[in-house]
Tab-separated table of C-alpha atoms in Angstrom:
chain	number	residue	atom	x	y	z
A	221	MET	CA	-29.315	2.626	-5.647
A	222	ILE	CA	-25.507	1.647	-6.537
A	223	ILE	CA	-24.473	4.471	-4.203
A	224	LEU	CA	-26.873	3.915	-1.125
A	225	ASN	CA	-26.435	1.375	1.124
A	226	ILE	CA	-28.731	2.023	3.426
A	227	ASP	CA	-28.497	-1.783	5.132
A	228	ASN	CA	-24.733	-1.240	5.224
A	229	ASN	CA	-23.933	-4.633	3.416
A	230	PRO	CA	-20.362	-5.027	2.730
A	231	ASP	CA	-20.900	-6.873	-0.428
A	232	LYS	CA	-22.582	-4.204	-1.938
A	233	ASP	CA	-19.671	-1.602	-1.005
A	234	ARG	CA	-17.325	-4.004	-2.323
A	235	ASP	CA	-18.712	-4.282	-5.614
A	236	MET	CA	-19.842	-0.443	-6.098
A	237	VAL	CA	-17.002	0.460	-8.119
A	238	GLN	CA	-17.523	-1.987	-10.499
A	239	GLN	CA	-21.098	-1.428	-10.917
A	240	LEU	CA	-20.478	2.284	-11.177
A	241	LEU	CA	-17.671	1.690	-14.103
A	242	ASP	CA	-20.550	-0.543	-15.788
A	243	PHE	CA	-23.104	1.760	-15.418
A	244	LYS	CA	-21.287	4.677	-16.437
A	245	GLU	CA	-20.223	2.266	-19.571
A	246	LYS	CA	-23.507	1.640	-20.658
A	247	ILE	CA	-24.962	5.127	-20.378
A	248	TYR	CA	-22.073	6.684	-22.568
A	249	SER	CA	-22.498	4.171	-25.057
A	250	ILE	CA	-26.666	4.702	-25.254
A	251	ILE	CA	-25.708	8.359	-25.366
A	252	SER	CA	-23.410	7.307	-28.341
A	253	ARG	CA	-25.292	5.373	-30.329
A	254	CYS	CA	-28.861	7.286	-29.916
A	255	PHE	CA	-27.930	11.097	-29.582
A	256	THR	CA	-24.484	10.732	-31.393
A	257	THR	CA	-22.823	11.646	-28.308
A	258	SER	CA	-24.709	14.953	-27.822
A	259	GLU	CA	-22.518	17.362	-25.842
A	260	LYS	CA	-25.994	18.457	-23.755
A	261	PHE	CA	-26.780	14.969	-22.804
A	262	VAL	CA	-22.698	14.386	-22.321
A	263	ASN	CA	-22.941	17.527	-19.456
A	264	CYS	CA	-26.620	16.311	-18.034
A	265	THR	CA	-24.645	12.761	-17.825
A	266	LYS	CA	-21.556	14.281	-15.970
A	267	GLU	CA	-23.652	16.434	-13.777
A	268	ALA	CA	-26.043	13.697	-12.571
A	269	PHE	CA	-22.849	11.280	-11.894
A	270	GLU	CA	-21.352	13.915	-9.642
A	271	THR	CA	-24.832	14.359	-8.014
A	272	PHE	CA	-25.562	10.871	-6.918
A	273	ILE	CA	-22.236	9.635	-6.452
A	274	ASN	CA	-21.465	12.281	-3.906
A	275	GLN	CA	-24.905	11.213	-1.655
A	276	ARG	CA	-22.686	9.186	0.596
A	277	GLN	CA	-20.148	12.021	1.153
A	278	ASN	CA	-16.505	10.428	1.520
A	279	LYS	CA	-17.584	6.742	1.005
A	280	PRO	CA	-17.075	6.490	-2.728
A	281	ALA	CA	-13.618	8.229	-2.164
A	282	GLU	CA	-12.554	5.462	0.194
A	283	LEU	CA	-13.899	2.721	-1.952
A	284	ILE	CA	-12.307	3.818	-5.394
A	285	ALA	CA	-9.308	4.064	-3.695
A	286	LYS	CA	-9.180	0.574	-2.418
A	287	TYR	CA	-10.931	-0.701	-5.899
A	288	VAL	CA	-7.370	0.996	-7.146
A	289	ASP	CA	-5.376	-0.759	-4.686
A	290	SER	CA	-7.161	-4.527	-5.545
A	291	LYS	CA	-6.172	-3.808	-9.001
A	292	LEU	CA	-2.065	-2.582	-8.235
A	293	ARG	CA	-1.216	-5.147	-5.774
A	294	ALA	CA	0.523	-8.276	-6.792
A	295	GLY	CA	-1.202	-11.188	-7.357
A	296	ASN	CA	-3.927	-9.624	-9.876
A	297	LYS	CA	-3.771	-11.727	-13.000
A	298	GLU	CA	-7.236	-10.097	-14.458
A	299	ALA	CA	-5.632	-7.780	-16.607
A	300	SER	CA	-2.566	-7.425	-18.889
A	301	GLU	CA	-0.434	-3.987	-18.597
A	302	GLU	CA	-2.781	-2.569	-21.509
A	303	GLU	CA	-5.786	-3.650	-19.841
A	304	LEU	CA	-4.972	-2.197	-16.413
A	305	GLU	CA	-3.833	1.291	-18.198
A	306	ARG	CA	-7.201	1.401	-19.786
A	307	LEU	CA	-8.969	0.875	-16.178
A	308	LEU	CA	-6.977	3.148	-14.669
A	309	ASP	CA	-8.229	5.778	-16.856
A	310	LYS	CA	-11.844	4.548	-16.869
A	311	ILE	CA	-11.118	4.884	-12.733
A	312	MET	CA	-9.938	8.458	-13.443
A	313	VAL	CA	-13.415	9.476	-15.061
A	314	LEU	CA	-15.048	8.410	-11.772
A	315	PHE	CA	-12.307	10.277	-9.362
A	316	ARG	CA	-13.125	13.460	-10.963
A	317	PHE	CA	-16.798	13.147	-9.967
A	318	ILE	CA	-15.853	12.624	-6.372
A	319	HIS	CA	-15.643	15.532	-4.027
A	320	GLY	CA	-13.650	13.953	-0.695
A	321	LYS	CA	-10.373	13.832	-3.044
A	322	ASP	CA	-8.354	14.362	0.172
A	323	VAL	CA	-10.326	11.276	1.503
A	324	PHE	CA	-9.145	9.427	-1.659
A	325	GLU	CA	-5.388	10.781	-1.063
A	326	ALA	CA	-5.417	9.446	2.415
A	327	PHE	CA	-6.570	6.418	1.703
A	328	TYR	CA	-4.204	5.734	-1.557
A	329	LYS	CA	-1.207	7.133	0.426
A	330	LYS	CA	-2.105	4.209	3.189
A	331	ASP	CA	-2.107	1.340	0.449
A	332	LEU	CA	0.300	2.418	-1.538
A	333	ALA	CA	2.695	2.102	1.156
A	334	LYS	CA	1.999	-1.059	1.962
A	335	ARG	CA	2.403	-2.169	-1.710
A	336	LEU	CA	5.834	-0.517	-1.864
A	337	LEU	CA	7.111	-1.523	1.562
A	338	VAL	CA	6.224	-4.962	1.489
A	339	GLY	CA	6.870	-5.616	-2.296
A	340	LYS	CA	3.529	-6.421	-3.156
A	341	SER	CA	3.012	-3.669	-6.250
A	342	ALA	CA	2.096	-5.574	-9.277
A	343	SER	CA	3.440	-2.979	-11.745
A	344	VAL	CA	6.115	-0.080	-10.977
A	345	ASP	CA	5.052	1.435	-14.491
A	346	ALA	CA	1.270	1.202	-13.479
A	347	GLU	CA	1.725	2.456	-10.351
A	348	LYS	CA	3.442	5.583	-11.771
A	349	SER	CA	1.197	6.111	-14.621
A	350	MET	CA	-1.656	5.939	-11.752
A	351	LEU	CA	0.480	8.761	-10.087
A	352	SER	CA	1.103	10.451	-13.452
A	353	LYS	CA	-2.715	10.406	-14.103
A	354	LEU	CA	-3.491	12.073	-10.321
A	355	LYS	CA	-0.603	14.861	-10.809
A	356	HIS	CA	-2.204	15.748	-14.174
A	357	GLU	CA	-5.619	15.708	-12.414
A	358	CYS	CA	-5.300	17.330	-9.326
A	359	GLY	CA	-1.447	19.280	-9.351
A	360	ALA	CA	1.725	18.569	-8.106
A	361	GLY	CA	0.961	19.627	-5.047
A	362	PHE	CA	-1.730	16.845	-4.600
A	363	THR	CA	0.874	14.343	-5.665
A	364	GLY	CA	4.144	15.582	-4.049
A	365	LYS	CA	3.924	13.259	-0.645
A	366	LEU	CA	3.226	10.357	-2.923
A	367	GLU	CA	6.047	10.795	-5.604
A	368	GLY	CA	8.289	11.270	-2.504
A	369	MET	CA	7.584	7.907	-1.389
A	370	PHE	CA	8.760	6.316	-4.655
A	371	LYS	CA	11.801	8.848	-4.172
A	372	ASP	CA	12.647	7.227	-0.520
A	373	MET	CA	12.070	3.697	-1.727
A	374	GLU	CA	14.628	4.071	-4.629
A	375	LEU	CA	17.144	6.157	-2.432
A	376	SER	CA	16.854	2.871	0.188
A	377	LYS	CA	18.056	0.783	-2.356
A	378	ASP	CA	21.014	2.457	-2.937
A	379	ILE	CA	21.955	2.770	0.814
A	380	MET	CA	21.412	-1.076	1.120
A	381	LEU	CA	23.535	-1.644	-1.799
A	382	ALA	CA	26.265	0.622	0.068
A	383	PHE	CA	25.872	-1.054	2.943
A	384	LYS	CA	25.735	-4.926	2.021
A	385	GLN	CA	29.242	-3.711	0.367
A	386	HIS	CA	30.293	-2.057	3.849
A	387	GLN	CA	29.241	-5.273	5.777
A	388	TRP	CA	30.010	-8.095	2.918
A	389	ASN	CA	32.208	-10.332	5.242
A	390	ALA	CA	29.224	-11.319	7.841
A	391	TYR	CA	25.504	-10.596	9.087
A	392	PRO	CA	25.274	-11.091	13.054
A	393	GLY	CA	24.042	-14.576	13.469
A	394	GLY	CA	23.563	-14.947	9.875
A	395	VAL	CA	20.658	-12.654	9.684
A	396	ASP	CA	20.082	-10.882	6.462
A	397	LEU	CA	18.736	-7.315	6.777
A	398	SER	CA	16.878	-4.935	4.364
A	399	VAL	CA	16.078	-1.372	5.575
A	400	SER	CA	13.516	1.151	4.180
A	401	ILE	CA	14.509	4.770	4.861
A	402	LEU	CA	11.375	6.949	5.097
A	403	THR	CA	11.130	10.445	5.373
A	404	MET	CA	8.288	10.724	8.108
A	405	GLY	CA	6.594	13.540	5.989
A	406	TYR	CA	5.924	11.516	3.028
A	407	TRP	CA	4.570	8.704	4.530
A	408	PRO	CA	1.366	7.801	6.824
A	409	THR	CA	1.783	8.674	10.607
A	410	TYR	CA	3.102	5.153	12.513
A	411	VAL	CA	2.794	4.883	16.222
A	412	PRO	CA	6.437	3.596	17.359
A	413	MET	CA	6.293	0.912	19.455
A	414	ASP	CA	8.939	-0.966	21.141
A	415	VAL	CA	9.296	-4.848	21.525
A	416	HIS	CA	11.949	-7.044	22.421
A	417	LEU	CA	14.261	-8.198	19.633
A	418	PRO	CA	16.568	-10.965	19.415
A	419	VAL	CA	20.279	-9.866	20.288
A	420	GLU	CA	21.041	-10.574	16.604
A	421	MET	CA	18.582	-7.984	15.298
A	422	VAL	CA	19.430	-5.403	18.049
A	423	GLU	CA	23.264	-5.977	16.806
A	424	LEU	CA	22.443	-5.237	13.487
A	425	GLN	CA	20.107	-2.643	13.891
A	426	GLU	CA	22.988	-1.099	15.800
A	427	ILE	CA	25.789	-1.583	12.663
A	428	PHE	CA	23.330	-0.036	10.016
A	429	LYS	CA	22.389	2.786	12.419
A	430	ARG	CA	26.612	3.377	12.826
A	431	PHE	CA	26.596	3.134	9.200
A	432	TYR	CA	23.803	5.281	7.890
A	433	LEU	CA	24.579	8.336	10.528
A	434	SER	CA	28.605	7.989	9.578
A	435	LYS	CA	27.102	9.246	5.912
A	436	HIS	CA	24.495	11.649	7.087
A	437	SER	CA	25.106	13.154	9.931
A	438	GLY	CA	22.466	15.057	12.337
A	439	ARG	CA	19.836	13.127	11.202
A	440	LYS	CA	17.929	10.898	13.769
A	441	LEU	CA	16.759	6.945	12.786
A	442	GLN	CA	13.376	5.710	14.399
A	443	TRP	CA	12.549	1.944	13.473
A	444	GLN	CA	9.147	1.462	12.815
A	445	SER	CA	8.633	-2.512	14.499
A	446	THR	CA	4.880	-2.715	13.076
A	447	LEU	CA	6.305	-2.131	9.528
A	448	GLY	CA	8.734	-4.859	9.856
A	449	HIS	CA	8.505	-8.292	7.864
A	450	CYS	CA	10.606	-11.070	7.627
A	451	VAL	CA	11.264	-14.243	5.542
A	452	ILE	CA	12.261	-17.362	8.000
A	453	ARG	CA	13.163	-20.626	8.027
A	454	ALA	CA	11.148	-23.235	9.802
A	455	THR	CA	11.474	-27.028	10.311
A	456	PHE	CA	8.618	-28.938	11.205
A	457	ALA	CA	8.146	-32.455	12.252
A	458	ASP	CA	9.436	-35.322	9.918
A	459	LYS	CA	12.293	-32.624	9.035
A	460	VAL	CA	9.841	-30.575	6.618
A	461	LYS	CA	11.439	-27.184	5.939
A	462	LYS	CA	9.381	-24.362	4.959
A	463	GLU	CA	9.957	-20.614	4.020
A	464	LEU	CA	7.626	-18.341	5.886
A	465	GLN	CA	6.977	-14.870	5.329
A	466	VAL	CA	5.625	-13.290	8.494
A	467	SER	CA	5.137	-9.896	10.412
A	468	LEU	CA	7.867	-9.078	12.688
A	469	PHE	CA	5.874	-9.464	15.843
A	470	GLN	CA	4.616	-13.108	14.017
A	471	THR	CA	8.437	-13.479	13.935
A	472	LEU	CA	9.274	-12.641	17.597
A	473	CYS	CA	6.245	-15.109	18.685
A	474	LEU	CA	7.650	-18.036	16.491
A	475	LEU	CA	10.995	-17.610	17.838
A	476	LEU	CA	10.331	-18.207	20.860
A	477	PHE	CA	9.309	-22.020	19.863
A	478	ASN	CA	12.988	-22.737	19.569
A	479	GLU	CA	13.044	-22.684	22.934
A	480	GLY	CA	10.201	-24.607	24.135
A	481	ASN	CA	7.137	-26.422	22.783
A	482	GLU	CA	4.430	-24.507	24.765
A	483	PHE	CA	3.536	-21.033	25.980
A	484	SER	CA	0.883	-19.220	27.557
A	485	LEU	CA	-0.565	-15.815	26.104
A	486	GLU	CA	0.945	-13.505	28.840
A	487	GLU	CA	4.324	-15.424	28.720
A	488	ILE	CA	4.354	-14.321	25.014
A	489	LYS	CA	3.677	-10.863	26.006
A	490	GLN	CA	6.281	-10.532	28.428
A	491	ALA	CA	8.933	-12.331	26.310
A	492	THR	CA	8.133	-10.315	23.177
A	493	ALA	CA	6.338	-6.982	24.312
A	494	VAL	CA	3.865	-7.594	21.582
A	495	GLY	CA	0.472	-6.784	22.887
């Protein structure tokens, strides 16, 4: 069975959506060739798909959302823009069958947030095309928060452009800063976590905070350290230089090694407040 996974085999779940797409294409090809796309056969097939695809309740919705994420993430070289668009159309056919559309929305929003915040989206056009398909299928209420996430990212670019013009002369400690201003109601819920930041980062946060609140009085900024990521330049043995793309938490741990060669786990936890 494509849907049922009695032994909880992760490989079977990973391949489920692709197998469903292949199976649906095979069945519809048979109906087209052998039954001249008979309306009765088509309707029976739709009913059958809807029945068996929901036997695991919310799992298919989760796996379809994850499958879409894998195709929209940067680094996916499997398809051209046109092929990706056709694939999204096929995925939407499966989406119509699932009952747990709210489960799909929750997983899709979480994955979309990662793609947008880390800049890992393969194509903005493909992202907006998928959003348009979901809106057409489920209405504006279903996609309102997702569209709000895109608006936040676009507004953040304008804010950062104005901030860099305001702060054109220098950044404290040579640290560059990029901030995304997220409207709390649009994005997944993130638990705030206070960590020990370097003085230069704290100073730059305060500079940005003063700048932002001078333009938007009455608003409140809450820094989400769990979402932070950095590009740091490191010099290794034999003066080998590398650029590392790491999370903020990883950055705080790595920066300790500017001060020494060995640290215990407890020392790292105390110095960074990560853990």
